[in-house]
Structure formats: structure tokens, C-alpha cells
Short mmCIF file of C-alpha atoms in Angstrom, two decimals:
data_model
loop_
_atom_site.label_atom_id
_atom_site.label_comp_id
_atom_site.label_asym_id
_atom_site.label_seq_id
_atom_site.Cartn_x
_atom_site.Cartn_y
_atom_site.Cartn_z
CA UNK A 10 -54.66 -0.86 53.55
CA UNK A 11 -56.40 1.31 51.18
CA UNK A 12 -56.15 0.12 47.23
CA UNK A 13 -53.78 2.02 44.96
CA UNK A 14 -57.20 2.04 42.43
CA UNK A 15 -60.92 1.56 43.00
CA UNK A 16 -63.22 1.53 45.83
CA UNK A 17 -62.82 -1.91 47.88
CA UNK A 18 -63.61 -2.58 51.45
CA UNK A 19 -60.47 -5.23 52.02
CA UNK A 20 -57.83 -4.81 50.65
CA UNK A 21 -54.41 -6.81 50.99
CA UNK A 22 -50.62 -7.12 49.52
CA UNK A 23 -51.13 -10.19 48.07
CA UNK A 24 -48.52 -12.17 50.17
CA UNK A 25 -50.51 -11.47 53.18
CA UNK A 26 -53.58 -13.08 51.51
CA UNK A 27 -51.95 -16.38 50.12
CA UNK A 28 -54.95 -17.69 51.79
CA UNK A 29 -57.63 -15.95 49.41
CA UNK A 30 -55.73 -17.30 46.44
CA UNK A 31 -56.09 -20.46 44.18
CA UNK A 32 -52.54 -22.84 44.35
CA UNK A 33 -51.06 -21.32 40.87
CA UNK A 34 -51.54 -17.76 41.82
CA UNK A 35 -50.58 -17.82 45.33
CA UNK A 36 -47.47 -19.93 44.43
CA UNK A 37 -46.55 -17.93 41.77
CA UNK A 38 -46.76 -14.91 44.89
CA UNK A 39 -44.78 -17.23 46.79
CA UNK A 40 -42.30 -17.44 44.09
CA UNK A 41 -42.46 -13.85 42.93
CA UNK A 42 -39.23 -12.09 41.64
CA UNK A 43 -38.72 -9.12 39.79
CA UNK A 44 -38.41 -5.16 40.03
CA UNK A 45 -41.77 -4.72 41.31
CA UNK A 46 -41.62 -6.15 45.26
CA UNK A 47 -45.23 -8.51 45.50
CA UNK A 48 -46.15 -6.47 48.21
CA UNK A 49 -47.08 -3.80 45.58
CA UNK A 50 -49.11 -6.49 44.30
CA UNK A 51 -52.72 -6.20 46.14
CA UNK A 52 -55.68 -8.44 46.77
CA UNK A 53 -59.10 -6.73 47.05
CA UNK A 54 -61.90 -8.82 48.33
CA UNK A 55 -64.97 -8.73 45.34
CA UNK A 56 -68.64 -10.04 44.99
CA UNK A 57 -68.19 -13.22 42.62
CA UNK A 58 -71.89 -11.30 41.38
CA UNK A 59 -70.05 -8.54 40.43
CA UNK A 60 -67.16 -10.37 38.46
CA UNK A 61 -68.46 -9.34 34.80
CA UNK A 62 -66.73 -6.08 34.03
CA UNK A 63 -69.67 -3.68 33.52
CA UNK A 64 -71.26 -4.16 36.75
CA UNK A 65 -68.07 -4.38 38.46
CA UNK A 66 -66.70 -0.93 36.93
CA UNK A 67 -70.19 0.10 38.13
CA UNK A 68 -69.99 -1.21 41.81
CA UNK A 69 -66.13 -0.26 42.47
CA UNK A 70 -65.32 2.40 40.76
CA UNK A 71 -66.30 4.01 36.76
CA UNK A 72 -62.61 4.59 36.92
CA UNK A 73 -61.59 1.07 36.92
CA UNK A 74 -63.02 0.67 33.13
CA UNK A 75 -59.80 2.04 32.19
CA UNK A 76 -57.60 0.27 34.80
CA UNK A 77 -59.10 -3.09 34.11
CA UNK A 78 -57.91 -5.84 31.68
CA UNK A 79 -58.69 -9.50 30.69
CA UNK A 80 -56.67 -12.31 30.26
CA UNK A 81 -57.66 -14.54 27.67
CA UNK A 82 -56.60 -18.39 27.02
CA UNK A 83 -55.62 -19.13 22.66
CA UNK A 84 -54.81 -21.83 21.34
CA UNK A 85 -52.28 -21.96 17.61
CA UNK A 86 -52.16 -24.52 16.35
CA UNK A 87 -50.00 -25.92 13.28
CA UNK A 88 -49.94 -29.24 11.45
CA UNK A 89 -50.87 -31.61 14.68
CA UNK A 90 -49.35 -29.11 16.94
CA UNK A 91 -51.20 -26.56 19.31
CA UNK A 92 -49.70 -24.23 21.33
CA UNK A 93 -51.75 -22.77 24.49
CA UNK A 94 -50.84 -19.10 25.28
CA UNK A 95 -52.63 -16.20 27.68
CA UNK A 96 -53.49 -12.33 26.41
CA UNK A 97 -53.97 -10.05 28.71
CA UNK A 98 -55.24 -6.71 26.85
CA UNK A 99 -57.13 -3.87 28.24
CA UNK A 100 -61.25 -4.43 28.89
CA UNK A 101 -61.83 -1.56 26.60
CA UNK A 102 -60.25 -3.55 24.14
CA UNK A 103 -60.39 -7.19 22.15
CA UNK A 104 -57.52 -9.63 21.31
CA UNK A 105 -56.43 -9.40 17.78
CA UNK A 106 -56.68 -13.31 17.66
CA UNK A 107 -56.24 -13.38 14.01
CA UNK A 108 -53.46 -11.50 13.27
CA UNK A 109 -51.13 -10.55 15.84
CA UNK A 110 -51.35 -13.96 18.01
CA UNK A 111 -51.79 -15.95 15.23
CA UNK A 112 -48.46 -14.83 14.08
CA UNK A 113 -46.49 -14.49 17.76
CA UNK A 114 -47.38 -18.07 17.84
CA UNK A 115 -46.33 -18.97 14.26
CA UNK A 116 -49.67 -20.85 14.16
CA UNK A 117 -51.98 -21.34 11.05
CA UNK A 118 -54.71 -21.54 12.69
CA UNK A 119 -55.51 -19.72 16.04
CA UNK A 120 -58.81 -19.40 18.08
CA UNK A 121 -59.88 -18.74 22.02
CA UNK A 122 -59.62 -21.89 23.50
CA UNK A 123 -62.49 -23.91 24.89
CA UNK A 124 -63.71 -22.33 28.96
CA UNK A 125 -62.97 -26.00 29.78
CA UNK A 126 -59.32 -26.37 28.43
CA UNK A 127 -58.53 -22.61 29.63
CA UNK A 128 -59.98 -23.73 33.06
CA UNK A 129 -58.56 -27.37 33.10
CA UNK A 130 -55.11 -26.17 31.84
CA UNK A 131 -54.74 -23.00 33.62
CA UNK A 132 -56.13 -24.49 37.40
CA UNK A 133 -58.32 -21.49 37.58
CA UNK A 134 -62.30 -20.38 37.38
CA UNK A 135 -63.79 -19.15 34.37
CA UNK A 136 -63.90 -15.47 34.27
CA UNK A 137 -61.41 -15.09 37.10
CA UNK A 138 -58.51 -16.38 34.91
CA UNK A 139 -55.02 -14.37 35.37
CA UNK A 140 -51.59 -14.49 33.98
CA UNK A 141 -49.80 -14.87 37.70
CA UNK A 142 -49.32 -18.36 38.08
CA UNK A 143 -50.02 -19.62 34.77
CA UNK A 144 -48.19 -23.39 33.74
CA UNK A 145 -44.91 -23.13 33.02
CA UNK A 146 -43.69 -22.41 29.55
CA UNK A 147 -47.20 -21.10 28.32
CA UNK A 148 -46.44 -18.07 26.58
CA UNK A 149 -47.86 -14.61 28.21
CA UNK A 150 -49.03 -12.19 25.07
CA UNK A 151 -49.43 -8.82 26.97
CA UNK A 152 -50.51 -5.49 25.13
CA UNK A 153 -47.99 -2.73 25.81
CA UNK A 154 -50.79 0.11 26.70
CA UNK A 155 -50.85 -2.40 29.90
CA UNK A 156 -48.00 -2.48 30.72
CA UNK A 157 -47.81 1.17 30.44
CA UNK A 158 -50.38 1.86 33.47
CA UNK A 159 -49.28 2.03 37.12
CA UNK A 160 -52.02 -0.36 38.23
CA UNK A 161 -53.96 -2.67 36.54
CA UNK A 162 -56.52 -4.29 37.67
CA UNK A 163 -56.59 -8.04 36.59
CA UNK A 164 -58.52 -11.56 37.82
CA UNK A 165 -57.13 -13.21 40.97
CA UNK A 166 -57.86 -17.41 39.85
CA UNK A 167 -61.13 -16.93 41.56
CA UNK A 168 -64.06 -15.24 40.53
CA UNK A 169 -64.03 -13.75 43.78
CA UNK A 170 -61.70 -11.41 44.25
CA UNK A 171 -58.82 -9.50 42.04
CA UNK A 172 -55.26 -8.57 41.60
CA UNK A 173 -53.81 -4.84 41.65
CA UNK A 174 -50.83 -5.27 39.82
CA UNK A 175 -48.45 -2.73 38.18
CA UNK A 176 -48.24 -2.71 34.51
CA UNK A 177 -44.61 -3.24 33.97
CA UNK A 178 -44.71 -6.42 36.30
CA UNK A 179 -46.97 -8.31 33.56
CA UNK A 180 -43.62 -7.67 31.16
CA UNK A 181 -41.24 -9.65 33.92
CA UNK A 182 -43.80 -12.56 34.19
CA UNK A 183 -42.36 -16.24 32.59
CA UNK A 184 -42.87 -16.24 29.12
CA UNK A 185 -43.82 -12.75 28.69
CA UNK A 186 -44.11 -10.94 25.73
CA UNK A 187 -45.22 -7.58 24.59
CA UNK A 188 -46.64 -6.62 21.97
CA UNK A 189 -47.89 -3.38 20.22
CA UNK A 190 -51.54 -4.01 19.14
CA UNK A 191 -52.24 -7.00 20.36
CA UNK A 192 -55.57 -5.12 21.85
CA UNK A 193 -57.57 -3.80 19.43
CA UNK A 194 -60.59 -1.58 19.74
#
């Protein structure tokens, strides 16, 4: 199968590569509903030495700079309350972690959480963390200018490898939310 975006040697519908996948992610595949059928979603096999996005644009494809986006774990918090949520925004762009999450959350206070809660609360690696097959009732903060691209390219769980998704499937995910500006340049 060739990928719908970027220059990868493997690439597979991600049902057919369960296998490849960390336990959230490939049973959130398992799981999968929605318009968008999760054999549109694809698997491409990547270089965990590659992972950081401006050697990976550079290795698979300049285009991908545009196609890519990260998926960040906040945390609100309010009184003795704190509220864990993911953003996924475009790579050109930064969450606006202040304003619009702070207030999506109705949090005073709101901050990237720690690489060990987003890793020990999410069941994924560091820098491969996605919004497929986050925990259950997390809110999912997605910027609409994803959501508005045919294929996004996003982290798999791992730090090897990476999800092809279509943008509108990020707005059917659990808990999903877009928002206007919540990437911000």
C-alpha cells in the first residue's frame, strides 16, 4: 500500500497492523466507529531517530511539515481539582495553553502536564503520544485547521512509527472538541 501523504517504505491500514501498535491505540482501532472506515486510517513504519518533527519532515517528505500535528497532554486545574485533557494542533503551530484551554476546561490554572503523568496516564511513549486511544472521558481539544486537512499525520503510541488519519475523524473521537484557535502561530 502506498501512503495517502509522505514518502514511507511500509505502509499499512492500521487494522492490519494491530500488531505495530501500543494496547490503547490498537484497541481504540479495534473499537473504531465513525464516518471515516479505520482502514483509511494508515500505519507507516518510522525510524524512532527520526521521531522529532524537523528531521522527520526532512527524511519523509518537506511536505509533511504541513500535514503533521502534535498532540499535547494539559492539565486545568481548579480549587483541588485537575482535569487532564489532549491538544492536538498543527506542528507549525503552539497550543494556546493560556487562553483557549484554560477556558474549554473552566480551569484557573492550566499548564502542559509533566512527560511522566502524560506518559503514565495516557499508556504511551513520550513524543509518540496520540489522541486514538486516549483514557476514557479525557477531553480531546482539536484545532479546526486539522480537522480541515484530508490527512494528517499524527503519533502512533510509539515513537516508532505514525498514524495517517483524516482530519475530520479527530472531530468523531470520544470527548472531542473543536475549537477555532486553539493553535496559535
Amino acid at each position: 500500500m502506498r501512503a495517502p501523504i509522505g514518502d514511507f517504505a511500509t505502509a499499512l491500514p492500521a487494522p492490519d497492523a494491530l500488531g505495530e501498535l501500543i494496547g490503547p491505540v490498537a484497541g481504540a482501532v479495534r473499537r473504531w466507529t465513525g464516518s471515516v472506515p479505520a482502514e483509511q486510517i494508515v500505519w507507516v513504519d518510522t525510524d524512532p531517530q527520526w521521531a522529532d518533527t524537523a528531521v522527520f519532515v526532512e527524511h519523509y517528505g518537506r511536505e509533511l511539515l504541513e500535514r503533521s500535528a502534535n498532540c499535547v497532554v494539559v492539565a486545568g486545574r481548579r480549587g483541588g481539582e485537575t482535569t487532564l485533557a489532549a491538544c492536538l494542533v498543527l506542528s507549525t503551530t503552539r497550543v494556546d495553553v493560556n487562553g483557549v484551554v484554560r477556558r474549554q476546561l473552566g480551569a484557573r490554572k492550566a499548564s502542559f502536564a509533566s512527560m511522566d503523568t502524560a506518559t503514565g496516564e495516557t499508556g504511551m511513549e513520550y513524543g509518540g503520544i496520540t489522541p486514538v486511544g486516549l483514557p476514557d472521558g479525557w477531553p480531546v481539544l482539536v484545532d479546526s485547521a486539522v480537522v480541515d486537512l484530508p490527512y494528517v499525520l499524527v503519533g502512533s503510541g510509539l515513537r516508532r512509527g505514525k498514524l495517517l488519519v483524516p482530519g475530520k475523524a479527530f472531530a468523531e473521537l470520544p470527548g472531542a472538541v473543536v475549537l477555532e484557535g486553539l493553535g496559535v502561530a
